[in-house]
PDB file of C-alpha atoms in Angstrom:
ATOM      1  CA  MET A   1       0.000   0.000   0.000  1.00  0.00           C
ATOM      2  CA  ASP A   2       1.174   3.506  -0.790  1.00  0.00           C
ATOM      3  CA  GLU A   3       2.308   4.970   2.541  1.00  0.00           C
ATOM      4  CA  ASN A   4       1.028   8.382   1.427  1.00  0.00           C
ATOM      5  CA  SER A   5      -2.479   7.136   0.656  1.00  0.00           C
ATOM      6  CA  PHE A   6      -5.416   8.218   2.793  1.00  0.00           C
ATOM      7  CA  GLY A   7      -5.867   4.721   4.227  1.00  0.00           C
ATOM      8  CA  ALA A   8      -2.194   4.305   5.114  1.00  0.00           C
ATOM      9  CA  ARG A   9      -2.112   7.664   6.884  1.00  0.00           C
ATOM     10  CA  LEU A  10      -5.336   6.777   8.698  1.00  0.00           C
ATOM     11  CA  ALA A  11      -3.712   3.567   9.939  1.00  0.00           C
ATOM     12  CA  ALA A  12      -0.565   5.436  10.970  1.00  0.00           C
ATOM     13  CA  ALA A  13      -2.637   7.949  12.937  1.00  0.00           C
ATOM     14  CA  ARG A  14      -4.461   5.113  14.733  1.00  0.00           C
ATOM     15  CA  ARG A  15      -1.213   3.392  15.697  1.00  0.00           C
ATOM     16  CA  ALA A  16       0.312   6.687  16.848  1.00  0.00           C
ATOM     17  CA  ALA A  17      -2.726   7.237  19.103  1.00  0.00           C
ATOM     18  CA  GLY A  18      -2.332   3.725  20.562  1.00  0.00           C
ATOM     19  CA  TYR A  19      -5.576   2.065  19.410  1.00  0.00           C
ATOM     20  CA  ASN A  20      -6.362  -1.168  17.619  1.00  0.00           C
ATOM     21  CA  GLN A  21      -9.097  -1.387  15.001  1.00  0.00           C
ATOM     22  CA  THR A  22     -11.628  -2.970  17.388  1.00  0.00           C
ATOM     23  CA  GLU A  23     -11.197  -0.132  19.886  1.00  0.00           C
ATOM     24  CA  VAL A  24     -11.677   2.416  17.109  1.00  0.00           C
ATOM     25  CA  ALA A  25     -14.888   0.741  15.940  1.00  0.00           C
ATOM     26  CA  LYS A  26     -16.203   0.707  19.516  1.00  0.00           C
ATOM     27  CA  HIS A  27     -15.451   4.415  19.980  1.00  0.00           C
ATOM     28  CA  ILE A  28     -17.131   5.423  16.715  1.00  0.00           C
ATOM     29  CA  THR A  29     -20.180   3.282  17.562  1.00  0.00           C
ATOM     30  CA  GLU A  30     -20.468   4.802  21.047  1.00  0.00           C
ATOM     31  CA  ALA A  31     -20.299   8.254  19.468  1.00  0.00           C
ATOM     32  CA  GLY A  32     -23.509   7.425  17.614  1.00  0.00           C
ATOM     33  CA  PHE A  33     -22.181   6.249  14.258  1.00  0.00           C
ATOM     34  CA  PRO A  34     -22.302   2.425  14.368  1.00  0.00           C
ATOM     35  CA  VAL A  35     -19.425   0.741  12.595  1.00  0.00           C
ATOM     36  CA  ARG A  36     -17.752  -2.673  12.711  1.00  0.00           C
ATOM     37  CA  THR A  37     -14.071  -3.534  12.984  1.00  0.00           C
ATOM     38  CA  GLN A  38     -14.133  -4.756   9.386  1.00  0.00           C
ATOM     39  CA  ALA A  39     -15.176  -1.289   8.232  1.00  0.00           C
ATOM     40  CA  VAL A  40     -12.198   0.291   9.997  1.00  0.00           C
ATOM     41  CA  SER A  41      -9.958  -2.237   8.258  1.00  0.00           C
ATOM     42  CA  LYS A  42     -11.470  -1.334   4.874  1.00  0.00           C
ATOM     43  CA  TRP A  43     -10.872   2.385   5.536  1.00  0.00           C
ATOM     44  CA  GLU A  44      -7.229   1.680   6.219  1.00  0.00           C
ATOM     45  CA  ARG A  45      -6.865  -0.568   3.162  1.00  0.00           C
ATOM     46  CA  GLY A  46      -8.426   2.134   1.024  1.00  0.00           C
ATOM     47  CA  THR A  47     -11.347   0.050  -0.246  1.00  0.00           C
ATOM     48  CA  THR A  48     -13.969   2.297   1.405  1.00  0.00           C
ATOM     49  CA  LEU A  49     -14.017   5.699   3.068  1.00  0.00           C
ATOM     50  CA  PRO A  50     -15.476   6.861   6.400  1.00  0.00           C
ATOM     51  CA  SER A  51     -18.380   9.273   6.286  1.00  0.00           C
ATOM     52  CA  ALA A  52     -17.770  12.904   7.171  1.00  0.00           C
ATOM     53  CA  ARG A  53     -19.113  12.383  10.707  1.00  0.00           C
ATOM     54  CA  GLN A  54     -17.052   9.245  11.173  1.00  0.00           C
ATOM     55  CA  LEU A  55     -13.942  11.108  10.009  1.00  0.00           C
ATOM     56  CA  VAL A  56     -14.629  13.881  12.532  1.00  0.00           C
ATOM     57  CA  GLU A  57     -14.796  11.283  15.304  1.00  0.00           C
ATOM     58  CA  LEU A  58     -11.611   9.636  14.074  1.00  0.00           C
ATOM     59  CA  CYS A  59      -9.820  12.985  14.188  1.00  0.00           C
ATOM     60  CA  ARG A  60     -11.046  13.575  17.734  1.00  0.00           C
ATOM     61  CA  LEU A  61      -9.914  10.113  18.784  1.00  0.00           C
ATOM     62  CA  TYR A  62      -6.504  10.488  17.110  1.00  0.00           C
ATOM     63  CA  HIS A  63      -6.015  14.098  18.344  1.00  0.00           C
ATOM     64  CA  ILE A  64      -5.810  15.447  14.787  1.00  0.00           C
ATOM     65  CA  ARG A  65      -6.505  19.176  14.548  1.00  0.00           C
ATOM     66  CA  ASP A  66      -5.427  19.906  10.966  1.00  0.00           C
ATOM     67  CA  VAL A  67      -7.302  17.451   8.739  1.00  0.00           C
ATOM     68  CA  VAL A  68      -5.782  18.824   5.510  1.00  0.00           C
ATOM     69  CA  ALA A  69      -2.209  18.492   6.779  1.00  0.00           C
ATOM     70  CA  ALA A  70      -2.905  14.986   8.031  1.00  0.00           C
ATOM     71  CA  PHE A  71      -4.817  13.512   5.116  1.00  0.00           C
ATOM     72  CA  ALA A  72      -4.514  15.647   1.973  1.00  0.00           C
ATOM     73  CA  PRO A  73      -2.612  14.066  -0.928  1.00  0.00           C
ATOM     74  CA  ALA A  74       1.061  15.018  -0.905  1.00  0.00           C
ATOM     75  CA  GLU A  75       0.654  17.291  -3.945  1.00  0.00           C
ATOM     76  CA  GLU A  76      -1.996  19.335  -2.091  1.00  0.00           C
ATOM     77  CA  ARG A  77       0.041  19.886   1.086  1.00  0.00           C
ATOM     78  CA  ARG A  78       1.934  23.177   1.189  1.00  0.00           C
ATOM     79  CA  THR A  79       5.238  23.885   2.815  1.00  0.00           C
ATOM     80  CA  VAL A  80       4.999  27.345   4.344  1.00  0.00           C
ATOM     81  CA  ARG A  81       8.038  29.479   5.161  1.00  0.00           C
ATOM     82  CA  THR A  82       8.780  33.171   5.623  1.00  0.00           C
ATOM     83  CA  LEU A  83      10.990  35.346   3.431  1.00  0.00           C
ATOM     84  CA  PRO A  84      11.841  39.051   3.470  1.00  0.00           C
ATOM     85  CA  LEU A  85      10.106  41.134   0.798  1.00  0.00           C
ATOM     86  CA  TYR A  86      11.807  44.502   0.284  1.00  0.00           C
ATOM     87  CA  ARG A  87       9.418  47.439   0.293  1.00  0.00           C
ATOM     88  CA  LEU A  88      11.279  49.605  -2.219  1.00  0.00           C
ATOM     89  CA  ALA A  89      11.073  48.195  -5.719  1.00  0.00           C
ATOM     90  CA  VAL A  90      14.062  47.491  -7.915  1.00  0.00           C
ATOM     91  CA  SER A  91      13.816  49.098 -11.298  1.00  0.00           C
ATOM     92  CA  ALA A  92      13.213  47.356 -14.544  1.00  0.00           C
ATOM     93  CA  GLY A  93      13.564  50.796 -16.085  1.00  0.00           C
ATOM     94  CA  THR A  94      15.390  53.840 -14.881  1.00  0.00           C
ATOM     95  CA  GLY A  95      16.765  52.661 -11.536  1.00  0.00           C
ATOM     96  CA  GLU A  96      15.653  53.050  -7.939  1.00  0.00           C
ATOM     97  CA  LEU A  97      17.567  52.769  -4.699  1.00  0.00           C
ATOM     98  CA  LEU A  98      17.314  49.335  -3.075  1.00  0.00           C
ATOM     99  CA  ASP A  99      17.258  49.728   0.711  1.00  0.00           C
ATOM    100  CA  GLY A 100      18.912  46.810   2.521  1.00  0.00           C
ATOM    101  CA  THR A 101      16.931  47.091   5.775  1.00  0.00           C
ATOM    102  CA  ASP A 102      13.408  48.155   4.818  1.00  0.00           C
ATOM    103  CA  TYR A 103      11.385  44.969   4.244  1.00  0.00           C
ATOM    104  CA  ASP A 104       8.325  43.008   5.351  1.00  0.00           C
ATOM    105  CA  THR A 105       8.327  39.327   6.241  1.00  0.00           C
ATOM    106  CA  VAL A 106       5.846  37.361   4.124  1.00  0.00           C
ATOM    107  CA  GLU A 107       4.679  33.749   4.110  1.00  0.00           C
ATOM    108  CA  VAL A 108       5.294  31.771   0.919  1.00  0.00           C
ATOM    109  CA  GLY A 109       4.565  28.212  -0.130  1.00  0.00           C
ATOM    110  CA  ASP A 110       5.781  25.687  -2.652  1.00  0.00           C
ATOM    111  CA  GLU A 111       5.086  28.088  -5.496  1.00  0.00           C
ATOM    112  CA  VAL A 112       8.309  29.936  -4.551  1.00  0.00           C
ATOM    113  CA  SER A 113      11.646  28.304  -5.354  1.00  0.00           C
ATOM    114  CA  PRO A 114      13.290  26.654  -2.323  1.00  0.00           C
ATOM    115  CA  ASN A 115      16.459  28.513  -3.357  1.00  0.00           C
ATOM    116  CA  ALA A 116      14.847  31.938  -2.833  1.00  0.00           C
ATOM    117  CA  ASP A 117      16.278  34.051  -0.009  1.00  0.00           C
ATOM    118  CA  PHE A 118      14.318  37.299  -0.477  1.00  0.00           C
ATOM    119  CA  GLY A 119      11.851  39.032  -2.758  1.00  0.00           C
ATOM    120  CA  VAL A 120      11.670  42.424  -4.447  1.00  0.00           C
ATOM    121  CA  ARG A 121       9.008  44.119  -6.553  1.00  0.00           C
ATOM    122  CA  ILE A 122       9.631  45.180 -10.117  1.00  0.00           C
ATOM    123  CA  ALA A 123       9.136  48.814 -11.109  1.00  0.00           C
ATOM    124  CA  GLY A 124       8.912  49.676 -14.784  1.00  0.00           C
ATOM    125  CA  ASP A 125       8.492  47.683 -17.986  1.00  0.00           C
ATOM    126  CA  SER A 126      12.003  47.046 -19.284  1.00  0.00           C
ATOM    127  CA  MET A 127      11.919  43.355 -18.253  1.00  0.00           C
ATOM    128  CA  GLU A 128       8.625  42.640 -20.021  1.00  0.00           C
ATOM    129  CA  PRO A 129       7.222  40.286 -21.103  1.00  0.00           C
ATOM    130  CA  ARG A 130       8.779  38.000 -18.490  1.00  0.00           C
ATOM    131  CA  PHE A 131       8.493  40.403 -15.550  1.00  0.00           C
ATOM    132  CA  VAL A 132       5.870  43.152 -15.307  1.00  0.00           C
ATOM    133  CA  HIS A 133       5.487  46.264 -13.214  1.00  0.00           C
ATOM    134  CA  GLY A 134       4.504  45.450  -9.615  1.00  0.00           C
ATOM    135  CA  GLN A 135       5.423  41.760  -9.884  1.00  0.00           C
ATOM    136  CA  ILE A 136       7.415  40.113  -7.092  1.00  0.00           C
ATOM    137  CA  VAL A 137      10.590  38.355  -8.153  1.00  0.00           C
ATOM    138  CA  TRP A 138      12.315  35.928  -5.790  1.00  0.00           C
ATOM    139  CA  VAL A 139      16.068  36.040  -5.508  1.00  0.00           C
ATOM    140  CA  HIS A 140      18.800  33.653  -4.372  1.00  0.00           C
ATOM    141  CA  ARG A 141      21.423  35.675  -2.543  1.00  0.00           C
ATOM    142  CA  GLN A 142      24.819  35.377  -4.246  1.00  0.00           C
ATOM    143  CA  GLU A 143      27.628  37.749  -5.157  1.00  0.00           C
ATOM    144  CA  THR A 144      28.414  36.572  -8.688  1.00  0.00           C
ATOM    145  CA  LEU A 145      26.399  35.662 -11.785  1.00  0.00           C
ATOM    146  CA  ARG A 146      27.181  33.824 -14.990  1.00  0.00           C
ATOM    147  CA  PRO A 147      26.673  35.694 -18.262  1.00  0.00           C
ATOM    148  CA  GLY A 148      23.040  35.452 -19.352  1.00  0.00           C
ATOM    149  CA  GLU A 149      21.632  35.093 -15.840  1.00  0.00           C
ATOM    150  CA  ILE A 150      19.027  37.546 -14.558  1.00  0.00           C
ATOM    151  CA  GLY A 151      19.830  39.156 -11.255  1.00  0.00           C
ATOM    152  CA  VAL A 152      19.260  42.041  -8.910  1.00  0.00           C
ATOM    153  CA  PHE A 153      22.044  44.620  -8.888  1.00  0.00           C
ATOM    154  CA  LEU A 154      23.147  47.813  -7.187  1.00  0.00           C
ATOM    155  CA  TYR A 155      24.544  50.038  -9.925  1.00  0.00           C
ATOM    156  CA  ASN A 156      25.835  53.471  -8.950  1.00  0.00           C
ATOM    157  CA  GLY A 157      23.486  53.558  -5.948  1.00  0.00           C
ATOM    158  CA  ALA A 158      20.328  52.405  -7.739  1.00  0.00           C
ATOM    159  CA  GLY A 159      18.692  48.970  -7.700  1.00  0.00           C
ATOM    160  CA  TYR A 160      18.035  47.123 -10.950  1.00  0.00           C
ATOM    161  CA  CYS A 161      16.661  43.814 -12.169  1.00  0.00           C
ATOM    162  CA  LYS A 162      18.513  42.977 -15.411  1.00  0.00           C
ATOM    163  CA  ARG A 163      20.256  40.235 -17.351  1.00  0.00           C
ATOM    164  CA  LEU A 164      24.036  40.251 -16.990  1.00  0.00           C
ATOM    165  CA  GLU A 165      26.083  40.101 -20.184  1.00  0.00           C
ATOM    166  CA  ARG A 166      29.863  39.900 -20.330  1.00  0.00           C
ATOM    167  CA  ALA A 167      32.343  40.016 -23.206  1.00  0.00           C
ATOM    168  CA  PRO A 168      36.061  40.857 -23.332  1.00  0.00           C
ATOM    169  CA  GLY A 169      36.342  44.420 -22.090  1.00  0.00           C
ATOM    170  CA  ARG A 170      32.560  44.846 -21.734  1.00  0.00           C
ATOM    171  CA  VAL A 171      29.973  44.346 -18.964  1.00  0.00           C
ATOM    172  CA  GLU A 172      26.333  45.257 -19.569  1.00  0.00           C
ATOM    173  CA  LEU A 173      23.030  45.109 -17.721  1.00  0.00           C
ATOM    174  CA  VAL A 174      20.507  44.160 -20.391  1.00  0.00           C
ATOM    175  CA  SER A 175      16.727  44.592 -20.488  1.00  0.00           C
ATOM    176  CA  LEU A 176      14.414  41.942 -21.942  1.00  0.00           C
ATOM    177  CA  ASN A 177      12.266  44.661 -23.496  1.00  0.00           C
ATOM    178  CA  PRO A 178      14.071  45.648 -26.734  1.00  0.00           C
ATOM    179  CA  ARG A 179      12.879  49.248 -26.365  1.00  0.00           C
ATOM    180  CA  TYR A 180      15.540  49.762 -23.686  1.00  0.00           C
ATOM    181  CA  ALA A 181      19.224  50.068 -24.503  1.00  0.00           C
ATOM    182  CA  PRO A 182      21.711  48.056 -22.425  1.00  0.00           C
ATOM    183  CA  ILE A 183      23.391  49.794 -19.513  1.00  0.00           C
ATOM    184  CA  ARG A 184      27.146  49.752 -20.160  1.00  0.00           C
ATOM    185  CA  VAL A 185      29.162  49.385 -16.960  1.00  0.00           C
ATOM    186  CA  SER A 186      32.259  51.569 -17.177  1.00  0.00           C
ATOM    187  CA  ALA A 187      35.484  51.495 -15.215  1.00  0.00           C
ATOM    188  CA  GLY A 188      34.920  53.297 -11.935  1.00  0.00           C
ATOM    189  CA  ASP A 189      31.192  52.513 -11.824  1.00  0.00           C
ATOM    190  CA  GLU A 190      29.837  50.821  -8.714  1.00  0.00           C
ATOM    191  CA  LEU A 191      28.300  47.423  -9.536  1.00  0.00           C
ATOM    192  CA  ARG A 192      27.254  44.953  -6.886  1.00  0.00           C
ATOM    193  CA  VAL A 193      25.314  41.715  -7.354  1.00  0.00           C
ATOM    194  CA  PHE A 194      22.588  41.087  -4.756  1.00  0.00           C
ATOM    195  CA  GLY A 195      21.571  37.739  -6.200  1.00  0.00           C
ATOM    196  CA  ARG A 196      20.107  35.633  -9.002  1.00  0.00           C
ATOM    197  CA  VAL A 197      16.408  35.729  -9.862  1.00  0.00           C
ATOM    198  CA  VAL A 198      14.965  32.246  -9.288  1.00  0.00           C
ATOM    199  CA  GLY A 199      11.239  32.889  -9.764  1.00  0.00           C
TER     200      GLY A 199
END
């Protein structure tokens, strides 16, 4: 039996609570929902399902408070974590200052890459169509990027989301929107990589 199936998790919850199937059937019956031991066995084998009221009683008996976390299929369970989301947007256009301390902590789930360390909002349209104004991008904190990777940068005091391009004697921050010319990084310019965009 698949250990992640509803029946297998029901059986695991029963064993963790210290009951056998006969004791479970007796409890459910005494609660007003008559059931036999064989029915409990069928629930755990996955051949039948308990009714809604029987499931409520099972959860009470097994001390289960979060039914979704306990019994939802694996693909429906979410892993929740918190990440910093910077309040001041990085520019996908003309450049805005990225403040390193001004952020909110937000809850994210499996829709955000596990490699993400922080989020920033996009301002402007130079990274369209992939990233649009107001969109949150999630960033893995790192100090270097490979050519062609999209990252978040501090360039001469302003924050940008751009694609990094390198060639002999040339470094550019490139927009995805062809209406914007690349930003050529000159000798003496300040360029710092905050991280790589991962989602």
